[in-house]
mmCIF file of C-alpha atoms and ligand atoms in Angstrom:
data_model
loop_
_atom_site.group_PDB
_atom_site.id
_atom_site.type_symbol
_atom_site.label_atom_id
_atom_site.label_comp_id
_atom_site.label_asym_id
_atom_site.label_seq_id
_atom_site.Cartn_x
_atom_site.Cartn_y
_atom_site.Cartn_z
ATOM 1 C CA UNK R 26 70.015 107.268 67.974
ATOM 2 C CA UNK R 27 66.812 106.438 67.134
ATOM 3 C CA UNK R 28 65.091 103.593 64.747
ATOM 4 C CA UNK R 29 65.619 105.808 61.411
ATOM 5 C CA UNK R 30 69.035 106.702 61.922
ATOM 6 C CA UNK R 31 70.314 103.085 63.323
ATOM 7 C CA UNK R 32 68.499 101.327 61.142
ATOM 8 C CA UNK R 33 67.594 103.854 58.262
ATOM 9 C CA UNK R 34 69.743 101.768 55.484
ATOM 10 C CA UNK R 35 67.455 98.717 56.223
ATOM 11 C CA UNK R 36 63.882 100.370 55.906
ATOM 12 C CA UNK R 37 62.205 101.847 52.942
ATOM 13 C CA UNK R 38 63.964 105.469 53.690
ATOM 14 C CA UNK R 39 64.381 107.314 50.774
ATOM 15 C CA UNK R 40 66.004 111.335 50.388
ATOM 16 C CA UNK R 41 61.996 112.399 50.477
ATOM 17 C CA UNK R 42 61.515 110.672 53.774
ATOM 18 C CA UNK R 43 61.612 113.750 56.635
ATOM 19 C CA UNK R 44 63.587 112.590 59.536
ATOM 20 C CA UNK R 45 61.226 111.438 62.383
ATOM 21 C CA UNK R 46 62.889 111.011 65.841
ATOM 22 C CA UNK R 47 62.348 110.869 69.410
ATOM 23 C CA UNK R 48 65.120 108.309 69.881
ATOM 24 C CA UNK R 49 62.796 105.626 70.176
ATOM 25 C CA UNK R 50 64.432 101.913 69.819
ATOM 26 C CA UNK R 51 67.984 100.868 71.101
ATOM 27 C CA UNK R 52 66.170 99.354 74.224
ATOM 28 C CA UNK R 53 67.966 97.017 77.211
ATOM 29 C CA UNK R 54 68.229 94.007 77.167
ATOM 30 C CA UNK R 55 68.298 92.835 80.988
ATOM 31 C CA UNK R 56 69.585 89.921 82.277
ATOM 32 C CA UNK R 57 67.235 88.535 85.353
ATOM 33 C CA UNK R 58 69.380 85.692 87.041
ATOM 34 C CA UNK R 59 66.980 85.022 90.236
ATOM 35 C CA UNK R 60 64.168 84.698 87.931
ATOM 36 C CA UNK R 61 65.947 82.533 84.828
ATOM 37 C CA UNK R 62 67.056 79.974 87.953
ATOM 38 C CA UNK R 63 63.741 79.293 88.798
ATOM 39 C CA UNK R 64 63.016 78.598 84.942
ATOM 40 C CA UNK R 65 66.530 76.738 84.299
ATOM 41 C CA UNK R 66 67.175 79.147 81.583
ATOM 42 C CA UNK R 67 69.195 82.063 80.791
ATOM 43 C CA UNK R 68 66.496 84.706 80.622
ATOM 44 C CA UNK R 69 66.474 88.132 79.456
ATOM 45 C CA UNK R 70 63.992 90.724 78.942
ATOM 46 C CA UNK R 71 63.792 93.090 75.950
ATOM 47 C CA UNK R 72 62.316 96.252 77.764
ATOM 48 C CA UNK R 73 60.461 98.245 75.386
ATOM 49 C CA UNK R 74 58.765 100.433 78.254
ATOM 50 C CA UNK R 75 62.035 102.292 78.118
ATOM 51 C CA UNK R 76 60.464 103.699 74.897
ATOM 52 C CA UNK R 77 59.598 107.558 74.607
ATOM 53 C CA UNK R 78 55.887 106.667 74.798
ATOM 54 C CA UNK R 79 56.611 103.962 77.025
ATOM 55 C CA UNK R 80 55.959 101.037 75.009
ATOM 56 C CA UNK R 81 57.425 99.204 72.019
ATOM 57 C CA UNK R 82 54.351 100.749 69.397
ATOM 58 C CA UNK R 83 56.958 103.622 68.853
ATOM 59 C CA UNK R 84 59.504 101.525 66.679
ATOM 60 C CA UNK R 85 56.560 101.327 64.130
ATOM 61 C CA UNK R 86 55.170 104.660 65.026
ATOM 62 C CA UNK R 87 58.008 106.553 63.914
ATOM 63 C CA UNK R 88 58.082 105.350 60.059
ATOM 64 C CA UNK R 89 54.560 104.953 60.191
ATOM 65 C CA UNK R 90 54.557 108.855 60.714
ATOM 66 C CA UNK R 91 57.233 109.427 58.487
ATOM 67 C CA UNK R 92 55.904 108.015 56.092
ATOM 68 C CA UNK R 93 52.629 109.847 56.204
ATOM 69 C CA UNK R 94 53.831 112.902 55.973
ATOM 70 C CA UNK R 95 56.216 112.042 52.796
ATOM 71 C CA UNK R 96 52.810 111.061 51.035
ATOM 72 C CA UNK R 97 51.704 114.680 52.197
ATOM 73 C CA UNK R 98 48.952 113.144 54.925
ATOM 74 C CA UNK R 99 47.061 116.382 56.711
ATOM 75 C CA UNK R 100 46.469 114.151 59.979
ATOM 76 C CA UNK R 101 46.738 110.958 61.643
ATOM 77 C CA UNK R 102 43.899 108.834 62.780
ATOM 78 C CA UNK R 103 43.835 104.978 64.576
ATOM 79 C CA UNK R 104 42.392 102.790 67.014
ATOM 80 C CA UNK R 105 43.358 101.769 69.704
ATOM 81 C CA UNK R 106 43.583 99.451 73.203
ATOM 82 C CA UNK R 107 45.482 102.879 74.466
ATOM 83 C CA UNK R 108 49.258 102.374 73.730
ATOM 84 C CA UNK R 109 48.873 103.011 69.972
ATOM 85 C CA UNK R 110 46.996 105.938 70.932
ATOM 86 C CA UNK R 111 49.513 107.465 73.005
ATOM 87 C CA UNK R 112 52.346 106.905 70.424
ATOM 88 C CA UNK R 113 50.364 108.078 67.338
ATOM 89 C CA UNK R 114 49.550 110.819 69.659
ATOM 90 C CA UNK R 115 53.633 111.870 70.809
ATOM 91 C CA UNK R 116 54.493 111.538 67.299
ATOM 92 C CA UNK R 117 51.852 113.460 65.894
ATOM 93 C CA UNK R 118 52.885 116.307 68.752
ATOM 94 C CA UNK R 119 56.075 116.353 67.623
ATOM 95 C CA UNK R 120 56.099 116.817 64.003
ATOM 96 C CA UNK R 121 53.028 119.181 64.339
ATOM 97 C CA UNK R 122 49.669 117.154 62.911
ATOM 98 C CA UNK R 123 46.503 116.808 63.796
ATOM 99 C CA UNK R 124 45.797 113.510 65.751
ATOM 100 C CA UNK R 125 42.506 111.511 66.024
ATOM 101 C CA UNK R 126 41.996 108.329 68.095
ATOM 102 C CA UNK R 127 39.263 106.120 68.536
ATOM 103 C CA UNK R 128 39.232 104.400 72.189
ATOM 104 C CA UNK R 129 36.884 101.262 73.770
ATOM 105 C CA UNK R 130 34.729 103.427 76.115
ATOM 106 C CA UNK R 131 36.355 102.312 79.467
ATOM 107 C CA UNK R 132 38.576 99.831 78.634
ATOM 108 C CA UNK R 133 41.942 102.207 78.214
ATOM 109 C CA UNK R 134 44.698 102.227 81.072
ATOM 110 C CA UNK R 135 44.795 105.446 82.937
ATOM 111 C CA UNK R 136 47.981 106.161 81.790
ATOM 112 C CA UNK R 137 47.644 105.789 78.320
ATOM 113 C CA UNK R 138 44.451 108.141 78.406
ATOM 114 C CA UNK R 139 46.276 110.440 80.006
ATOM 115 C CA UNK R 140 48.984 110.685 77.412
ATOM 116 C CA UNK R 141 46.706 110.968 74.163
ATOM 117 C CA UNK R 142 45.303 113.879 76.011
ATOM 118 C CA UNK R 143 48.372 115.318 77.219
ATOM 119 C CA UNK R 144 50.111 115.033 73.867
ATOM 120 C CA UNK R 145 47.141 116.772 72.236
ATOM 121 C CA UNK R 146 45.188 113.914 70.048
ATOM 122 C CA UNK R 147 41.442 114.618 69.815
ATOM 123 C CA UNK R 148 40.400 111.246 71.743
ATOM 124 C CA UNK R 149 37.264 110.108 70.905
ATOM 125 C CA UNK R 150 35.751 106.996 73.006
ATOM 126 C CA UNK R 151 33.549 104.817 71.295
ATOM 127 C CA UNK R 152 30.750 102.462 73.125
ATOM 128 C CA UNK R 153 32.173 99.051 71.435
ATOM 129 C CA UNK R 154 35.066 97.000 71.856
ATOM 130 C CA UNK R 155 38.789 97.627 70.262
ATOM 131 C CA UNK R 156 37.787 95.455 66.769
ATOM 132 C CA UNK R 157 35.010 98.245 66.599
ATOM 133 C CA UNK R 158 36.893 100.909 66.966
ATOM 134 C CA UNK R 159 39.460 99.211 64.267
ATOM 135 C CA UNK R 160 36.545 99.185 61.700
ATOM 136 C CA UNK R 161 35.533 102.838 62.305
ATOM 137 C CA UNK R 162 39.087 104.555 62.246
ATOM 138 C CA UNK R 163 39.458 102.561 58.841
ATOM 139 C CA UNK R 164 36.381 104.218 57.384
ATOM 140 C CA UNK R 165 36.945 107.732 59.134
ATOM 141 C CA UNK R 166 40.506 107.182 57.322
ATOM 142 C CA UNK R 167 39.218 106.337 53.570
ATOM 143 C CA UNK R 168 36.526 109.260 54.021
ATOM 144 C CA UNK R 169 38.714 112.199 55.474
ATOM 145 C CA UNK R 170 41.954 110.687 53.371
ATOM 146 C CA UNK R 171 44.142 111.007 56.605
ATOM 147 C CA UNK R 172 46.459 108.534 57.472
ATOM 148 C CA UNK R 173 45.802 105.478 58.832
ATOM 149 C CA UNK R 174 48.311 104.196 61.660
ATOM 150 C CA UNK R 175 47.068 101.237 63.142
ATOM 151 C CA UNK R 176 49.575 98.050 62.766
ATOM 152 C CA UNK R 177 47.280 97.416 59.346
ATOM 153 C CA UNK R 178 49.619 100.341 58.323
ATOM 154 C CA UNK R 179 52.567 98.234 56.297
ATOM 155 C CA UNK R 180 55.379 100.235 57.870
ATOM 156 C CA UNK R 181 54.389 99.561 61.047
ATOM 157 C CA UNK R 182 54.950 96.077 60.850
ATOM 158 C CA UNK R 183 58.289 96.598 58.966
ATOM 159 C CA UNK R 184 60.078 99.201 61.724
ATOM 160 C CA UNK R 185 58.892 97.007 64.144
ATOM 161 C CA UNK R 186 61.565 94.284 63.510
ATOM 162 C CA UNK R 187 64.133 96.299 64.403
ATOM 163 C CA UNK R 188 63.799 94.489 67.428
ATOM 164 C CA UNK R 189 64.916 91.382 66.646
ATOM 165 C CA UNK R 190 67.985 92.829 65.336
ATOM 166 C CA UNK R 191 69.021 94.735 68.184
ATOM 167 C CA UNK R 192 68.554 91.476 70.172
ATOM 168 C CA UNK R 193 70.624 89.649 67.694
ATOM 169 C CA UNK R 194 73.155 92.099 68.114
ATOM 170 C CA UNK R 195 73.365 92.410 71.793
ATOM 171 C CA UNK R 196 73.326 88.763 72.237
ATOM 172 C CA UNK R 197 75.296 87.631 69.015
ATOM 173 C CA UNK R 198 72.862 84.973 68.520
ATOM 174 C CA UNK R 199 69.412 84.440 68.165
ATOM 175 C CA UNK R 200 67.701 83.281 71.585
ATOM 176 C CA UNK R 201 66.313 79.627 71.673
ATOM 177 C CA UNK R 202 63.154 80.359 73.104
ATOM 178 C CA UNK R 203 61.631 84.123 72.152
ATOM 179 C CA UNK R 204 58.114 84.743 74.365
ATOM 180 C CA UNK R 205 55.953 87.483 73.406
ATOM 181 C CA UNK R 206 52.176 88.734 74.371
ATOM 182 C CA UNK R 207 49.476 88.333 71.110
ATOM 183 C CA UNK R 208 47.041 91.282 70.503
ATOM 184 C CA UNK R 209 46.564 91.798 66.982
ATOM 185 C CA UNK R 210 49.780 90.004 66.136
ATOM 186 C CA UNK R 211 51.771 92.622 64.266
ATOM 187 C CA UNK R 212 54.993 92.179 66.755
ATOM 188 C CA UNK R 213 55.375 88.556 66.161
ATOM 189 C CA UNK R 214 55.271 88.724 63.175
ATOM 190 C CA UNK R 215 57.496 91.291 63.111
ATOM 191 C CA UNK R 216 60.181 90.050 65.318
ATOM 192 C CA UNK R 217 59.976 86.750 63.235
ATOM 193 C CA UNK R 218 60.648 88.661 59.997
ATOM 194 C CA UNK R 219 63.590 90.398 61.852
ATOM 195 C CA UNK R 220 65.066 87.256 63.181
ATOM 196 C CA UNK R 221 65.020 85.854 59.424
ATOM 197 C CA UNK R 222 66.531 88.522 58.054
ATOM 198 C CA UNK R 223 69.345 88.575 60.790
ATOM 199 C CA UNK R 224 69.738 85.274 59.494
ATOM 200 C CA UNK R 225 70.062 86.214 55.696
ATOM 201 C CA UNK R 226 72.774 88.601 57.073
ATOM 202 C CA UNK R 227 74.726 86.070 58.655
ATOM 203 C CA UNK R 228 74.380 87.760 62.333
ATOM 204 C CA UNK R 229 72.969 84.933 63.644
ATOM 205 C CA UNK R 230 72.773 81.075 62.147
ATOM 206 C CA UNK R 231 70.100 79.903 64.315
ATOM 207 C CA UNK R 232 66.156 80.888 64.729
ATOM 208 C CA UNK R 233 64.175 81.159 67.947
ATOM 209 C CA UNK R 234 61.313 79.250 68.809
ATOM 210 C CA UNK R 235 58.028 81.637 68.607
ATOM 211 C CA UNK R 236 56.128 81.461 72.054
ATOM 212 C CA UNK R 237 53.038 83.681 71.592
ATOM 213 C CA UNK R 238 50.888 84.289 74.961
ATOM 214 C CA UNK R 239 47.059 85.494 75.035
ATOM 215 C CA UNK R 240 44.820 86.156 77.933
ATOM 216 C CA UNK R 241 42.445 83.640 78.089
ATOM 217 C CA UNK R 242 39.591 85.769 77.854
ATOM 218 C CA UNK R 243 40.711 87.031 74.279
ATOM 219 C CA UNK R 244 42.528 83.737 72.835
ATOM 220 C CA UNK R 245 41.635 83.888 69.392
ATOM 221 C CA UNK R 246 44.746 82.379 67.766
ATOM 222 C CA UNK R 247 44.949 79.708 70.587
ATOM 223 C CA UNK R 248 41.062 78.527 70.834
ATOM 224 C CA UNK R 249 41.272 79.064 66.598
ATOM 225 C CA UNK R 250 38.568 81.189 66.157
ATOM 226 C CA UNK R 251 37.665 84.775 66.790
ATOM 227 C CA UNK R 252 36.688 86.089 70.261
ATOM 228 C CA UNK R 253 33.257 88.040 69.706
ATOM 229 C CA UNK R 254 33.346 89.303 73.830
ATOM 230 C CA UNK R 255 37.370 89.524 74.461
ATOM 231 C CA UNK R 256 37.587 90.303 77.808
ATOM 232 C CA UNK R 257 40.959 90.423 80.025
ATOM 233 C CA UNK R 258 42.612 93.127 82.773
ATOM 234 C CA UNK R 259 45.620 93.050 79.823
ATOM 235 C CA UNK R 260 43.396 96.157 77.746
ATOM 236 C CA UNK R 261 46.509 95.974 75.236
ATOM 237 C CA UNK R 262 46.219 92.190 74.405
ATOM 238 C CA UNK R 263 42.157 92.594 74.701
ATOM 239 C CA UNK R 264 41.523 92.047 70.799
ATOM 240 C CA UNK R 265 39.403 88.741 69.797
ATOM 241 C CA UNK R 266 40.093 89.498 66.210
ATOM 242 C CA UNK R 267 43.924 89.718 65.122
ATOM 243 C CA UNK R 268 45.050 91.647 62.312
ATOM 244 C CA UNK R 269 48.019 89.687 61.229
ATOM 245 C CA UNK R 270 46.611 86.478 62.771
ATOM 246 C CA UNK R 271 47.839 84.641 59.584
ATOM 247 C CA UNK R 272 50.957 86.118 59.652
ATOM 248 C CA UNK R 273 51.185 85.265 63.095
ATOM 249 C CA UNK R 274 50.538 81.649 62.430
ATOM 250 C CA UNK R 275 52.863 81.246 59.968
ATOM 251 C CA UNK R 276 55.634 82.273 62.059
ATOM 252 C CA UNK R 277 54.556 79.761 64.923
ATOM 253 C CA UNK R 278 54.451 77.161 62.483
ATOM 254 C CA UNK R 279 57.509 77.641 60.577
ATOM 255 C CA UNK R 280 59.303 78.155 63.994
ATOM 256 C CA UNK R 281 58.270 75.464 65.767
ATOM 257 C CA UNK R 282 56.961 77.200 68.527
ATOM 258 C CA UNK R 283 53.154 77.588 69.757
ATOM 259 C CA UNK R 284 50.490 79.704 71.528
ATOM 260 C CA UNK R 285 49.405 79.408 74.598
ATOM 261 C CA UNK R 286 46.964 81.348 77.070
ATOM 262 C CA UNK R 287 47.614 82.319 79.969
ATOM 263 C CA UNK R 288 44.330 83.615 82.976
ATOM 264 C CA UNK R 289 44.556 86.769 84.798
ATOM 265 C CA UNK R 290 45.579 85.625 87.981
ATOM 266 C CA UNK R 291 48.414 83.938 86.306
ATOM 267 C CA UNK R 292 49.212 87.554 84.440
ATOM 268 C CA UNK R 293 49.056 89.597 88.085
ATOM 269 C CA UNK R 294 51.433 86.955 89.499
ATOM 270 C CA UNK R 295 54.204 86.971 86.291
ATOM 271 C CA UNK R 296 53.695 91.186 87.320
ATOM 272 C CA UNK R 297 54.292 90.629 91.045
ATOM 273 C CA UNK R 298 57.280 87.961 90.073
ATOM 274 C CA UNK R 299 59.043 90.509 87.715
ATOM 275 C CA UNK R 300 58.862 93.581 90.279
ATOM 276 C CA UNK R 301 59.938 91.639 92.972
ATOM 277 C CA UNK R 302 62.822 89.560 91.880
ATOM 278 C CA UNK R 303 63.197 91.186 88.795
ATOM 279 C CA UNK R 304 63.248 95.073 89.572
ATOM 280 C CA UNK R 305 60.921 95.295 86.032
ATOM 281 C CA UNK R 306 57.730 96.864 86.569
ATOM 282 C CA UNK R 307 56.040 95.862 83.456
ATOM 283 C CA UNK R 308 52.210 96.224 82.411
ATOM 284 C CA UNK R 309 50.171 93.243 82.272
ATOM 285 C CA UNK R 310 49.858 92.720 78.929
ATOM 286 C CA UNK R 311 53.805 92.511 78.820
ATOM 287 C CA UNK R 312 53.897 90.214 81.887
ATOM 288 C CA UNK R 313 51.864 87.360 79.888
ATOM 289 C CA UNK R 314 55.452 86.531 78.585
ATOM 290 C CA UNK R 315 56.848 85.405 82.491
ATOM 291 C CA UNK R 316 53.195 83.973 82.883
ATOM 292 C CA UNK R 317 53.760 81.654 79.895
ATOM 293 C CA UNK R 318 56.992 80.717 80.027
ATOM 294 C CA UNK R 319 56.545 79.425 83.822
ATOM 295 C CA UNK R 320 53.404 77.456 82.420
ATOM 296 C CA UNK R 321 55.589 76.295 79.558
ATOM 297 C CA UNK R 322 57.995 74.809 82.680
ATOM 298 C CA UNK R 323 55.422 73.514 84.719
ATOM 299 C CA UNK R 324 54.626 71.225 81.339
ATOM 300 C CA UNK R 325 58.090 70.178 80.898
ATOM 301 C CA UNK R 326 57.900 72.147 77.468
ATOM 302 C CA UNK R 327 61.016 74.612 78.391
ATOM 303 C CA UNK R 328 64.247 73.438 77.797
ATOM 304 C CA UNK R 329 66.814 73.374 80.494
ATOM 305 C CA UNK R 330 70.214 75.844 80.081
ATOM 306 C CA UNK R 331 68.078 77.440 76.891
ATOM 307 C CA UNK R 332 68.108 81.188 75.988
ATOM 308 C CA UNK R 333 64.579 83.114 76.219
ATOM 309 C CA UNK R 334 64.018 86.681 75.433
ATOM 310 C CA UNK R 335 60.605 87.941 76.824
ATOM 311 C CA UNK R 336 59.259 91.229 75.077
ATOM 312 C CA UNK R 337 58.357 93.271 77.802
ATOM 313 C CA UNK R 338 55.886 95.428 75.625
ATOM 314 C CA UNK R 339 54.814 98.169 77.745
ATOM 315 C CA UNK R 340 55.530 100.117 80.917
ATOM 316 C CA UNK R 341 54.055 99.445 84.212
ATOM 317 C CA UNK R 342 53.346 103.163 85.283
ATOM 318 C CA UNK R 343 50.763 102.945 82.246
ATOM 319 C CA UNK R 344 48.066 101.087 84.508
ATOM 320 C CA UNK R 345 48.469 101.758 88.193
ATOM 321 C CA UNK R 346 44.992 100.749 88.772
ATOM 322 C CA UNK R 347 45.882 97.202 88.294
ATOM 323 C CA UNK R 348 49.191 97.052 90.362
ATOM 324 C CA UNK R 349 47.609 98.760 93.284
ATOM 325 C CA UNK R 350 44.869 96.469 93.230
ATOM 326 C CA UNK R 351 47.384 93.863 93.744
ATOM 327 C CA UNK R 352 49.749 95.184 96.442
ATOM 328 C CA UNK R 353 49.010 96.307 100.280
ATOM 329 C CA UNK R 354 49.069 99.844 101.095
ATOM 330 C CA UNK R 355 51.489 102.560 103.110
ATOM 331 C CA UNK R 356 52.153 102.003 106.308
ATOM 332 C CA UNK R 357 50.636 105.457 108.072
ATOM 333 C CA UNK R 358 52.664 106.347 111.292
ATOM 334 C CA UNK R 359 52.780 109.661 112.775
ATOM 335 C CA UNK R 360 55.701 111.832 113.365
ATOM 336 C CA UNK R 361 57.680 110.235 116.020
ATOM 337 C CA UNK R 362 61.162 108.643 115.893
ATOM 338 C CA UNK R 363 60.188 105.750 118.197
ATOM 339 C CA UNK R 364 56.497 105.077 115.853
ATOM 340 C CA UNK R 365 59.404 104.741 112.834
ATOM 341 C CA UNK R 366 61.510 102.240 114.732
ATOM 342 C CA UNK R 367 57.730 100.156 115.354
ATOM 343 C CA UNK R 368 57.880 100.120 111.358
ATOM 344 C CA UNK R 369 60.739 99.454 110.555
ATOM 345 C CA UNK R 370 60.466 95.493 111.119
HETATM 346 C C1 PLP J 1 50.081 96.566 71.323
HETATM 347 C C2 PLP J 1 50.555 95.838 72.513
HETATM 348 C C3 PLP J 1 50.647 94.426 72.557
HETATM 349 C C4 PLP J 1 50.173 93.562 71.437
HETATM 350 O O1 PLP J 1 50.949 93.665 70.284
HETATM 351 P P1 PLP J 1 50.335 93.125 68.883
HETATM 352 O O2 PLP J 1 51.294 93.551 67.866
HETATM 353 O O3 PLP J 1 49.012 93.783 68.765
HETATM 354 O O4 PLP J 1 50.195 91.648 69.036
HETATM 355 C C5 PLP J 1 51.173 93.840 73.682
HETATM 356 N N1 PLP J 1 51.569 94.560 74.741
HETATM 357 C C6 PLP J 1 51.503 95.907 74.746
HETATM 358 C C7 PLP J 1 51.947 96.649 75.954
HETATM 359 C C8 PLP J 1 50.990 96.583 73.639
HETATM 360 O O5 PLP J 1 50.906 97.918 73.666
#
């Protein structure tokens, strides 16, 4: 139905607000039983790949844009680790303005690249890291007076809890334990507003504990001090200053729930783990939620017969690079029936 329409009443939509849709939102929520049994929990996963740009940036996107264009914006500009990009980008395409994004020279997903492009933004790749790029859109922004859509964009942040709700309303509760990767910190924050304001409305009565996960190499929030050289294989968590890192905080705090980091290795496993037993190909950023919670059991800090929700952020077709790299390759046979049966072991 999309996130204006379901959820239009609850989010600063006024009559001047144009109607912005590409039916983002509304995403499964997927039980994965061999994978909660080796946890002890009942675990589900939230996947926000199923999104029109394939990740969850286009529940904040889409008021983000709609917004813009009620203030009269002439184009869109951001930074970005690539999936902001690609949904600034889709949105941009389909209400018809110009789009500008600023991209870490190498550091994007092939995927996401290849969406900006394909959707028509005017990508520009800057030699610096994402926090760069952050600083430059913002300037480009105040200069040009276009619109700035990065998650420092308020309505961003607010669209964005939309997710929560839907979770509380699939699951008619609030999960115990909610796990979800750390960039810049705008989703955690946002989910954490959501799940309070479920609460306010009486749809749930409980609140989830808030498990963020970084990559080590660009652990900002769990080391407790910015990252000047972030550096992970998750590009969409590779950010070594946070945005809403107080925000962020806060909700840890008042949750009573924590950060924790999780390596690389540990992120390609969580990926192989949820394709595998799962059926979820997720991209890595998105699999430092399985990574953490099966650290979090390893330390005896996750409750047996608890609830978690892991965000599952973005979609794995985004960055083949890094899945190949990890699995073996075709097996090449000619054309004959008895070569097949040879295979088929
Ligand atoms: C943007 C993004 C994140 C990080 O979200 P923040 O709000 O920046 O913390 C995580 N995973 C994916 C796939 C993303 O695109």
């Amino acid at each position: 139905m999309g996130v204006l329409k379901r959820y239009g009443a609850k989010l600063p939509v006024t009559d001047k607000t144009p109607s912005v849709n590409l039916e983002e939102g509304s995403t499964p929520l997927v039980r994965l039983d061999r994978i909660g049994e080796k946890l002890g929990v009942e675990l589900w996963a939230k996947l926000e790949g199923c999104n029109p740009s394939g990740s969850f940036k286009d529940r904040g996107m889409v008021l983000a844009v709609a917004k813009a264009l009620e203030d009269g914006a002439r184009a869109l500009v951001c930074a970005s680790t690539g999936n902001t990009s690609a949904s600034a980008a889709a949105y941009a395409a389909h209400v018809g303005v110009p789009c500008y994004v600023l991209l870490p020279s190498g550091k994007v997903a092939l995927g996401k690249l290849a969406q900006a492009l394909i959707y028509g933004a005017k990508v520009i790749s800057i030699e610096g890291n994402f926090d760069r790029a952050l600083d430059m859109a913002r300037e480009a922004a105040e200069v040009r007076s276009f619109a700035m859509v990065n998650s420092v964009n308020p309505y961003r942040l607010i669209a964005q809890k939309t997710g929560a709700w839907e979770i509380c309303e699939s699951l008619g509760k609030a999960p115990d334990i909610h796990a979800i990767p750390v960039g810049n910190a705008c989703n955690i924050s946002a989910y954490w507003a959501g799940y309070r304001d479920a609460r306010v409305w009486g749809n749930i009565t409980s609140l989830p504990r808030m498990m963020g996960f970084q990559a080590e190499g660009a652990s900002p929030l769990v080391t407790n001090k910015p990252c000047p050289d972030p550096e992970t294989i998750a590009t969409a968590i590779r950010i070594g200053n946070p945005v809403s890192a107080e925000l962020a905080r806060e909700a840890v705090r008042e949750s009573g729930g924590e950060f924790n980091a999780v390596t690389d290795d540990e992120i390609l496993n969580a990926q192989l783990i949820l394709a595998k037993d799962g059926g979820i190909f997720a991209e890595p950023a998105s699999c430092a939620t399985l990574a953490g919670l099966i650290k979090l059991k390893e330390s005896r800090k996750l409750p047996e017969g608890s609830t978690a929700v892991m965000i599952l952020t973005g979609n794995g077709l985004k960055d083949p690079d890094t899945a190949l790299s990890q699995v073996g390759k075709p097996i090449k046979i000619g054309s004959t029936l008895e070569e097949l049966m040879e295979a088929l072991v």
